Amino acid sequence: MSRTPQQIFESYVHAGALTQNAAALAEQFTEDGVFELPLMPPGAALPRRMVGREEIRDAMAAYYERQAKDQRAPNLEKSGFVLHTTADPDVFIAEIDTVFDGDGDRDGEGGAADEGGSGRQDVTVSLVQIFRIRDGKIARLRDYFAPELTS
């Protein structure tokens, strides 16, 4: 039984952004799967192109290890996505708005920032991902993500 775009996307997000499980993320891809990040600057924490589960797993594990020290977790209640199917049944597009909480405005009223917090505001990172599927797995993912927007 073939998985739907919704199921594929949700499994991918759970393995990656939510649990940062590099092995589980790599398993979402075909053995020869390609993960591309065309907007990743040279010398960034992730390569622009990873080919095969092993390379995806290794690169993502190193990335998640670095991120654990530096990143705020996404706020799932504020974040959202829309999936778009295409004329090709093996291709779908995800439009994503990921919200990272600011540290000074937890209640949404601005109160904590006014009471001595640093006042860092929520950050919304919008991105697009294009998925090409084969046999229920990701054969190619083009992730249009600009990492500098999360800092």
mmCIF file of C-alpha atoms in Angstrom:
data_model
loop_
_atom_site.group_PDB
_atom_site.id
_atom_site.type_symbol
_atom_site.label_atom_id
_atom_site.label_comp_id
_atom_site.label_asym_id
_atom_site.label_seq_id
_atom_site.Cartn_x
_atom_site.Cartn_y
_atom_site.Cartn_z
ATOM 1 C CA MET A 1 0.000 0.000 0.000
ATOM 2 C CA SER A 2 1.426 3.347 -1.058
ATOM 3 C CA ARG A 3 1.665 6.204 1.419
ATOM 4 C CA THR A 4 -0.089 9.498 0.772
ATOM 5 C CA PRO A 5 1.798 12.809 0.483
ATOM 6 C CA GLN A 6 0.388 13.730 3.912
ATOM 7 C CA GLN A 7 1.758 10.530 5.484
ATOM 8 C CA ILE A 8 5.142 10.927 3.802
ATOM 9 C CA PHE A 9 5.429 14.562 4.854
ATOM 10 C CA GLU A 10 4.354 13.926 8.447
ATOM 11 C CA SER A 11 6.837 11.032 8.790
ATOM 12 C CA TYR A 12 9.589 13.217 7.354
ATOM 13 C CA VAL A 13 8.806 16.108 9.751
ATOM 14 C CA HIS A 14 8.577 13.784 12.755
ATOM 15 C CA ALA A 15 11.931 12.137 11.982
ATOM 16 C CA GLY A 16 13.639 15.431 11.184
ATOM 17 C CA ALA A 17 12.412 18.650 12.732
ATOM 18 C CA LEU A 18 10.542 17.152 15.685
ATOM 19 C CA THR A 19 12.798 14.341 16.935
ATOM 20 C CA GLN A 20 16.041 15.118 15.073
ATOM 21 C CA ASN A 21 16.567 11.396 14.496
ATOM 22 C CA ALA A 22 19.027 11.288 11.598
ATOM 23 C CA ALA A 23 18.682 7.523 11.079
ATOM 24 C CA ALA A 24 14.879 7.733 10.932
ATOM 25 C CA LEU A 25 15.112 10.722 8.604
ATOM 26 C CA ALA A 26 17.452 8.863 6.244
ATOM 27 C CA GLU A 27 15.016 5.926 6.183
ATOM 28 C CA GLN A 28 12.374 8.243 4.700
ATOM 29 C CA PHE A 29 14.513 8.334 1.529
ATOM 30 C CA THR A 30 15.051 5.707 -1.134
ATOM 31 C CA GLU A 31 18.457 4.005 -0.945
ATOM 32 C CA ASP A 32 19.713 6.375 -3.686
ATOM 33 C CA GLY A 33 17.669 9.345 -2.459
ATOM 34 C CA VAL A 34 18.884 12.890 -3.009
ATOM 35 C CA PHE A 35 18.437 15.714 -0.478
ATOM 36 C CA GLU A 36 19.213 19.149 -1.933
ATOM 37 C CA LEU A 37 19.364 22.510 -0.184
ATOM 38 C CA PRO A 38 19.975 24.988 -3.037
ATOM 39 C CA LEU A 39 19.955 28.063 -0.763
ATOM 40 C CA MET A 40 22.550 26.699 1.663
ATOM 41 C CA PRO A 41 25.596 28.985 1.511
ATOM 42 C CA PRO A 42 29.050 27.527 0.854
ATOM 43 C CA GLY A 43 30.722 26.350 4.048
ATOM 44 C CA ALA A 44 27.409 26.073 5.918
ATOM 45 C CA ALA A 45 26.569 23.416 8.497
ATOM 46 C CA LEU A 46 24.900 21.271 5.823
ATOM 47 C CA PRO A 47 26.064 20.496 2.303
ATOM 48 C CA ARG A 48 23.921 21.690 -0.577
ATOM 49 C CA ARG A 49 23.524 18.132 -1.842
ATOM 50 C CA MET A 50 23.487 14.758 -0.102
ATOM 51 C CA VAL A 51 23.129 11.507 -2.049
ATOM 52 C CA GLY A 52 22.121 8.185 -0.519
ATOM 53 C CA ARG A 53 20.805 7.277 2.917
ATOM 54 C CA GLU A 54 24.245 6.961 4.471
ATOM 55 C CA GLU A 55 25.355 10.448 3.440
ATOM 56 C CA ILE A 56 22.001 11.936 4.471
ATOM 57 C CA ARG A 57 22.146 10.181 7.863
ATOM 58 C CA ASP A 58 25.740 11.223 8.583
ATOM 59 C CA ALA A 59 25.302 14.847 7.508
ATOM 60 C CA MET A 60 22.027 15.264 9.392
ATOM 61 C CA ALA A 61 23.406 13.621 12.562
ATOM 62 C CA ALA A 62 26.305 16.098 12.596
ATOM 63 C CA TYR A 63 23.915 18.985 11.898
ATOM 64 C CA TYR A 64 21.513 17.965 14.685
ATOM 65 C CA GLU A 65 24.401 17.646 17.137
ATOM 66 C CA ARG A 66 25.493 21.222 16.394
ATOM 67 C CA GLN A 67 21.923 22.521 16.424
ATOM 68 C CA ALA A 68 21.159 21.041 19.845
ATOM 69 C CA LYS A 69 23.402 23.685 21.373
ATOM 70 C CA ASP A 70 22.244 26.612 19.275
ATOM 71 C CA GLN A 71 18.609 26.366 18.253
ATOM 72 C CA ARG A 72 15.235 27.081 19.676
ATOM 73 C CA ALA A 73 12.621 24.388 19.100
ATOM 74 C CA PRO A 74 9.771 25.135 16.705
ATOM 75 C CA ASN A 75 6.410 26.038 18.237
ATOM 76 C CA LEU A 76 4.043 23.498 16.688
ATOM 77 C CA GLU A 77 0.902 25.370 17.738
ATOM 78 C CA LYS A 78 1.981 28.502 15.858
ATOM 79 C CA SER A 79 3.587 26.738 12.880
ATOM 80 C CA GLY A 80 1.728 25.408 9.867
ATOM 81 C CA PHE A 81 1.985 23.871 6.441
ATOM 82 C CA VAL A 82 0.015 23.361 3.263
ATOM 83 C CA LEU A 83 0.615 20.456 0.883
ATOM 84 C CA HIS A 84 0.031 20.885 -2.828
ATOM 85 C CA THR A 85 -0.339 17.944 -5.156
ATOM 86 C CA THR A 86 0.773 18.314 -8.761
ATOM 87 C CA ALA A 87 -0.174 16.859 -12.137
ATOM 88 C CA ASP A 88 2.591 14.308 -11.511
ATOM 89 C CA PRO A 89 1.337 11.907 -8.788
ATOM 90 C CA ASP A 90 4.933 11.332 -7.650
ATOM 91 C CA VAL A 91 5.543 15.023 -6.876
ATOM 92 C CA PHE A 92 4.105 17.214 -4.135
ATOM 93 C CA ILE A 93 5.056 20.586 -2.704
ATOM 94 C CA ALA A 94 5.037 21.651 0.942
ATOM 95 C CA GLU A 95 4.650 25.307 1.908
ATOM 96 C CA ILE A 96 5.825 25.664 5.487
ATOM 97 C CA ASP A 97 5.758 28.450 8.065
ATOM 98 C CA THR A 98 7.786 27.402 11.112
ATOM 99 C CA VAL A 99 7.544 29.653 14.161
ATOM 100 C CA PHE A 100 10.311 29.752 16.756
ATOM 101 C CA ASP A 101 9.291 31.352 20.042
ATOM 102 C CA GLY A 102 10.980 34.504 21.159
ATOM 103 C CA ASP A 103 12.282 34.354 24.699
ATOM 104 C CA GLY A 104 10.598 37.515 25.898
ATOM 105 C CA ASP A 105 6.996 37.142 24.772
ATOM 106 C CA ARG A 106 5.683 33.767 25.926
ATOM 107 C CA ASP A 107 2.098 34.907 26.492
ATOM 108 C CA GLY A 108 1.695 36.743 23.217
ATOM 109 C CA GLU A 109 0.871 39.960 25.085
ATOM 110 C CA GLY A 110 4.370 41.387 25.253
ATOM 111 C CA GLY A 111 4.351 41.163 29.038
ATOM 112 C CA ALA A 112 7.486 39.121 29.646
ATOM 113 C CA ALA A 113 9.561 41.380 27.398
ATOM 114 C CA ASP A 114 8.322 44.389 29.335
ATOM 115 C CA GLU A 115 9.358 42.793 32.638
ATOM 116 C CA GLY A 116 13.094 42.540 32.022
ATOM 117 C CA GLY A 117 13.238 39.768 29.401
ATOM 118 C CA SER A 118 15.505 40.220 26.416
ATOM 119 C CA GLY A 119 12.465 40.895 24.253
ATOM 120 C CA ARG A 120 13.505 38.563 21.437
ATOM 121 C CA GLN A 121 10.473 38.253 19.186
ATOM 122 C CA ASP A 122 9.055 35.124 17.584
ATOM 123 C CA VAL A 123 10.763 34.265 14.316
ATOM 124 C CA THR A 124 8.785 32.802 11.420
ATOM 125 C CA VAL A 125 10.780 30.911 8.827
ATOM 126 C CA SER A 126 8.903 30.316 5.587
ATOM 127 C CA LEU A 127 10.134 27.707 3.179
ATOM 128 C CA VAL A 128 9.126 25.479 0.301
ATOM 129 C CA GLN A 129 10.025 21.837 -0.167
ATOM 130 C CA ILE A 130 9.518 19.858 -3.358
ATOM 131 C CA PHE A 131 9.205 16.096 -2.889
ATOM 132 C CA ARG A 132 9.634 13.465 -5.612
ATOM 133 C CA ILE A 133 8.419 10.070 -4.389
ATOM 134 C CA ARG A 134 9.241 6.531 -5.497
ATOM 135 C CA ASP A 135 7.674 3.452 -3.895
ATOM 136 C CA GLY A 136 6.391 5.471 -0.932
ATOM 137 C CA LYS A 137 9.818 6.954 -0.094
ATOM 138 C CA ILE A 138 11.481 10.269 -0.903
ATOM 139 C CA ALA A 139 13.585 9.883 -4.056
ATOM 140 C CA ARG A 140 14.488 13.574 -4.216
ATOM 141 C CA LEU A 141 13.823 16.470 -1.878
ATOM 142 C CA ARG A 142 14.628 20.051 -2.783
ATOM 143 C CA ASP A 143 14.458 22.102 0.404
ATOM 144 C CA TYR A 144 14.355 25.868 -0.199
ATOM 145 C CA PHE A 145 15.421 26.873 3.315
ATOM 146 C CA ALA A 146 17.639 29.790 4.278
ATOM 147 C CA PRO A 147 19.355 28.769 7.554
ATOM 148 C CA GLU A 148 20.368 32.293 8.529
ATOM 149 C CA LEU A 149 16.697 33.085 9.142
ATOM 150 C CA THR A 150 16.616 30.893 12.262
ATOM 151 C CA SER A 151 19.336 32.741 14.133
#
